Amino acid sequence: MFTFDLKVPVGDVAWAPYSSTIFAAVTTDGHVYVFDLNINKYEEICKQAVVAKKKTKLTHIEFNPIHPLLIVGDDRGNVISLKLSPNLRKKPKVKRGPDPPQSNEKEVAKMEKLLSLLREPEQSTA
């Protein structure tokens, strides 16, 4: 299991629809964090302040399923649209050839590889 301490209350978390290892979180101090567990399992790859007022709390985040956008909501009724930078929106390359792996299978394999690093070895009962 991974635990990420952002040092402030978290308003919402969302997984990227195009990757099994990318997720984003918003915090009550007005920051958006983007993590890619395939690149760094210990800290965010991007942190961005999106509200100017200290009293504004971010409450919701969602990835756009088609375009490289995040949408963020706050406790004052504002909605903020953020465009992901090119390095945060890379989709997996499609391999050609006989029986190329499906994108879902590729993402499952990527997450399984990551989780295998965390699993404790099974103990034999012999």
PDB file of C-alpha atoms in Angstrom:
ATOM      1  CA  MET A   1       0.000   0.000   0.000  1.00  0.00           C
ATOM      2  CA  PHE A   2       1.156   3.526  -0.771  1.00  0.00           C
ATOM      3  CA  THR A   3       0.497   6.422   1.589  1.00  0.00           C
ATOM      4  CA  PHE A   4       1.024  10.031   0.587  1.00  0.00           C
ATOM      5  CA  ASP A   5       1.059  12.702   3.290  1.00  0.00           C
ATOM      6  CA  LEU A   6       0.202  16.054   1.718  1.00  0.00           C
ATOM      7  CA  LYS A   7       0.356  17.764   5.137  1.00  0.00           C
ATOM      8  CA  VAL A   8      -3.129  19.316   4.705  1.00  0.00           C
ATOM      9  CA  PRO A   9      -6.660  17.899   4.352  1.00  0.00           C
ATOM     10  CA  VAL A  10      -7.441  16.395   0.949  1.00  0.00           C
ATOM     11  CA  GLY A  11     -10.650  17.493  -0.770  1.00  0.00           C
ATOM     12  CA  ASP A  12     -10.792  14.889  -3.556  1.00  0.00           C
ATOM     13  CA  VAL A  13      -8.746  12.376  -5.549  1.00  0.00           C
ATOM     14  CA  ALA A  14      -9.223  11.152  -9.145  1.00  0.00           C
ATOM     15  CA  TRP A  15      -7.492   8.509 -11.282  1.00  0.00           C
ATOM     16  CA  ALA A  16      -6.511   9.453 -14.833  1.00  0.00           C
ATOM     17  CA  PRO A  17      -8.706   7.650 -17.378  1.00  0.00           C
ATOM     18  CA  TYR A  18      -5.712   6.948 -19.648  1.00  0.00           C
ATOM     19  CA  SER A  19      -3.248   5.485 -17.130  1.00  0.00           C
ATOM     20  CA  SER A  20      -3.423   3.044 -14.221  1.00  0.00           C
ATOM     21  CA  THR A  21      -0.610   4.815 -12.383  1.00  0.00           C
ATOM     22  CA  ILE A  22      -1.568   8.508 -12.650  1.00  0.00           C
ATOM     23  CA  PHE A  23      -3.856  10.248 -10.193  1.00  0.00           C
ATOM     24  CA  ALA A  24      -4.461  13.789  -8.976  1.00  0.00           C
ATOM     25  CA  ALA A  25      -5.542  15.236  -5.641  1.00  0.00           C
ATOM     26  CA  VAL A  26      -6.783  18.622  -4.463  1.00  0.00           C
ATOM     27  CA  THR A  27      -6.167  20.000  -1.002  1.00  0.00           C
ATOM     28  CA  THR A  28      -7.976  22.477   1.180  1.00  0.00           C
ATOM     29  CA  ASP A  29      -5.056  24.912   0.924  1.00  0.00           C
ATOM     30  CA  GLY A  30      -5.703  25.372  -2.820  1.00  0.00           C
ATOM     31  CA  HIS A  31      -3.146  23.052  -4.424  1.00  0.00           C
ATOM     32  CA  VAL A  32      -3.481  20.393  -7.119  1.00  0.00           C
ATOM     33  CA  TYR A  33      -1.046  17.482  -6.932  1.00  0.00           C
ATOM     34  CA  VAL A  34      -0.438  15.064  -9.808  1.00  0.00           C
ATOM     35  CA  PHE A  35       1.244  11.730  -9.119  1.00  0.00           C
ATOM     36  CA  ASP A  36       2.557   9.126 -11.549  1.00  0.00           C
ATOM     37  CA  LEU A  37       3.507   6.012  -9.622  1.00  0.00           C
ATOM     38  CA  ASN A  38       5.327   4.677 -12.665  1.00  0.00           C
ATOM     39  CA  ILE A  39       7.746   7.632 -12.518  1.00  0.00           C
ATOM     40  CA  ASN A  40       8.003   8.356  -8.789  1.00  0.00           C
ATOM     41  CA  LYS A  41       6.365   6.277  -6.057  1.00  0.00           C
ATOM     42  CA  TYR A  42       7.268   8.697  -3.283  1.00  0.00           C
ATOM     43  CA  GLU A  43       6.325  12.233  -4.309  1.00  0.00           C
ATOM     44  CA  GLU A  44       4.234  14.189  -6.761  1.00  0.00           C
ATOM     45  CA  ILE A  45       5.475  14.967 -10.258  1.00  0.00           C
ATOM     46  CA  CYS A  46       3.557  18.243 -10.251  1.00  0.00           C
ATOM     47  CA  LYS A  47       2.214  20.605  -7.580  1.00  0.00           C
ATOM     48  CA  GLN A  48       0.273  23.713  -8.598  1.00  0.00           C
ATOM     49  CA  ALA A  49      -1.490  26.387  -6.528  1.00  0.00           C
ATOM     50  CA  VAL A  50      -4.758  27.200  -8.287  1.00  0.00           C
ATOM     51  CA  VAL A  51      -6.533  29.624  -5.929  1.00  0.00           C
ATOM     52  CA  ALA A  52      -5.260  33.001  -4.868  1.00  0.00           C
ATOM     53  CA  LYS A  53      -7.155  33.312  -1.590  1.00  0.00           C
ATOM     54  CA  LYS A  54      -5.929  31.312   1.383  1.00  0.00           C
ATOM     55  CA  LYS A  55      -9.499  30.803   2.636  1.00  0.00           C
ATOM     56  CA  THR A  56     -10.652  29.072  -0.571  1.00  0.00           C
ATOM     57  CA  LYS A  57     -10.706  25.276  -0.285  1.00  0.00           C
ATOM     58  CA  LEU A  58     -10.582  22.957  -3.283  1.00  0.00           C
ATOM     59  CA  THR A  59     -13.282  20.313  -2.979  1.00  0.00           C
ATOM     60  CA  HIS A  60     -13.418  18.312  -6.226  1.00  0.00           C
ATOM     61  CA  ILE A  61     -11.210  17.202  -9.126  1.00  0.00           C
ATOM     62  CA  GLU A  62     -11.924  15.257 -12.310  1.00  0.00           C
ATOM     63  CA  PHE A  63      -9.923  14.291 -15.402  1.00  0.00           C
ATOM     64  CA  ASN A  64     -11.516  14.943 -18.779  1.00  0.00           C
ATOM     65  CA  PRO A  65     -11.902  11.502 -20.396  1.00  0.00           C
ATOM     66  CA  ILE A  66     -10.922  12.763 -23.879  1.00  0.00           C
ATOM     67  CA  HIS A  67      -8.844  15.936 -23.638  1.00  0.00           C
ATOM     68  CA  PRO A  68      -5.755  16.647 -21.474  1.00  0.00           C
ATOM     69  CA  LEU A  69      -7.714  18.728 -18.961  1.00  0.00           C
ATOM     70  CA  LEU A  70      -8.439  18.675 -15.257  1.00  0.00           C
ATOM     71  CA  ILE A  71     -11.459  20.404 -13.791  1.00  0.00           C
ATOM     72  CA  VAL A  72     -11.371  21.566 -10.182  1.00  0.00           C
ATOM     73  CA  GLY A  73     -14.140  22.893  -7.953  1.00  0.00           C
ATOM     74  CA  ASP A  74     -13.893  24.926  -4.760  1.00  0.00           C
ATOM     75  CA  ASP A  75     -16.069  25.675  -1.733  1.00  0.00           C
ATOM     76  CA  ARG A  76     -17.079  29.086  -3.121  1.00  0.00           C
ATOM     77  CA  GLY A  77     -18.744  27.684  -6.223  1.00  0.00           C
ATOM     78  CA  ASN A  78     -15.888  28.343  -8.654  1.00  0.00           C
ATOM     79  CA  VAL A  79     -14.836  25.864 -11.320  1.00  0.00           C
ATOM     80  CA  ILE A  80     -11.292  26.008 -12.677  1.00  0.00           C
ATOM     81  CA  SER A  81     -10.112  24.264 -15.833  1.00  0.00           C
ATOM     82  CA  LEU A  82      -6.448  23.246 -16.015  1.00  0.00           C
ATOM     83  CA  LYS A  83      -4.614  22.013 -19.099  1.00  0.00           C
ATOM     84  CA  LEU A  84      -2.107  19.270 -18.378  1.00  0.00           C
ATOM     85  CA  SER A  85       1.414  19.967 -19.565  1.00  0.00           C
ATOM     86  CA  PRO A  86       2.707  17.610 -22.303  1.00  0.00           C
ATOM     87  CA  ASN A  87       4.815  15.532 -19.915  1.00  0.00           C
ATOM     88  CA  LEU A  88       1.720  14.819 -17.754  1.00  0.00           C
ATOM     89  CA  ARG A  89      -0.513  13.643 -20.576  1.00  0.00           C
ATOM     90  CA  LYS A  90       1.565  11.088 -22.423  1.00  0.00           C
ATOM     91  CA  LYS A  91      -0.552   8.170 -23.499  1.00  0.00           C
ATOM     92  CA  PRO A  92       1.068   4.768 -23.906  1.00  0.00           C
ATOM     93  CA  LYS A  93       2.531   4.112 -27.345  1.00  0.00           C
ATOM     94  CA  VAL A  94       0.648   1.578 -29.433  1.00  0.00           C
ATOM     95  CA  LYS A  95       2.808  -1.411 -30.379  1.00  0.00           C
ATOM     96  CA  ARG A  96       2.386  -2.919 -33.813  1.00  0.00           C
ATOM     97  CA  GLY A  97       2.832  -6.477 -34.898  1.00  0.00           C
ATOM     98  CA  PRO A  98       1.053  -9.768 -34.310  1.00  0.00           C
ATOM     99  CA  ASP A  99      -1.407  -9.589 -31.405  1.00  0.00           C
ATOM    100  CA  PRO A 100      -0.405  -6.224 -29.906  1.00  0.00           C
ATOM    101  CA  PRO A 101      -1.480  -5.972 -26.259  1.00  0.00           C
ATOM    102  CA  GLN A 102      -4.739  -4.116 -25.650  1.00  0.00           C
ATOM    103  CA  SER A 103      -4.384  -0.813 -23.781  1.00  0.00           C
ATOM    104  CA  ASN A 104      -6.414  -2.098 -20.814  1.00  0.00           C
ATOM    105  CA  GLU A 105      -4.224  -5.190 -20.565  1.00  0.00           C
ATOM    106  CA  LYS A 106      -1.140  -2.981 -20.719  1.00  0.00           C
ATOM    107  CA  GLU A 107      -2.416  -0.756 -17.893  1.00  0.00           C
ATOM    108  CA  VAL A 108      -3.311  -3.766 -15.740  1.00  0.00           C
ATOM    109  CA  ALA A 109       0.171  -5.190 -16.305  1.00  0.00           C
ATOM    110  CA  LYS A 110       1.756  -1.853 -15.409  1.00  0.00           C
ATOM    111  CA  MET A 111      -0.189  -1.667 -12.131  1.00  0.00           C
ATOM    112  CA  GLU A 112       0.486  -5.347 -11.340  1.00  0.00           C
ATOM    113  CA  LYS A 113       4.210  -4.729 -11.766  1.00  0.00           C
ATOM    114  CA  LEU A 114       4.002  -1.776  -9.403  1.00  0.00           C
ATOM    115  CA  LEU A 115       1.978  -3.701  -6.830  1.00  0.00           C
ATOM    116  CA  SER A 116       4.366  -6.655  -6.983  1.00  0.00           C
ATOM    117  CA  LEU A 117       7.002  -4.406  -5.463  1.00  0.00           C
ATOM    118  CA  LEU A 118       4.780  -3.997  -2.406  1.00  0.00           C
ATOM    119  CA  ARG A 119       3.555  -7.529  -1.840  1.00  0.00           C
ATOM    120  CA  GLU A 120       5.156  -9.587   0.845  1.00  0.00           C
ATOM    121  CA  PRO A 121       6.327 -13.032  -0.239  1.00  0.00           C
ATOM    122  CA  GLU A 122       3.931 -15.842   0.590  1.00  0.00           C
ATOM    123  CA  GLN A 123       5.112 -18.024   3.443  1.00  0.00           C
ATOM    124  CA  SER A 124       4.962 -21.777   3.028  1.00  0.00           C
ATOM    125  CA  THR A 125       3.167 -23.786   5.708  1.00  0.00           C
ATOM    126  CA  ALA A 126       5.288 -26.913   5.343  1.00  0.00           C
TER     127      ALA A 126
END
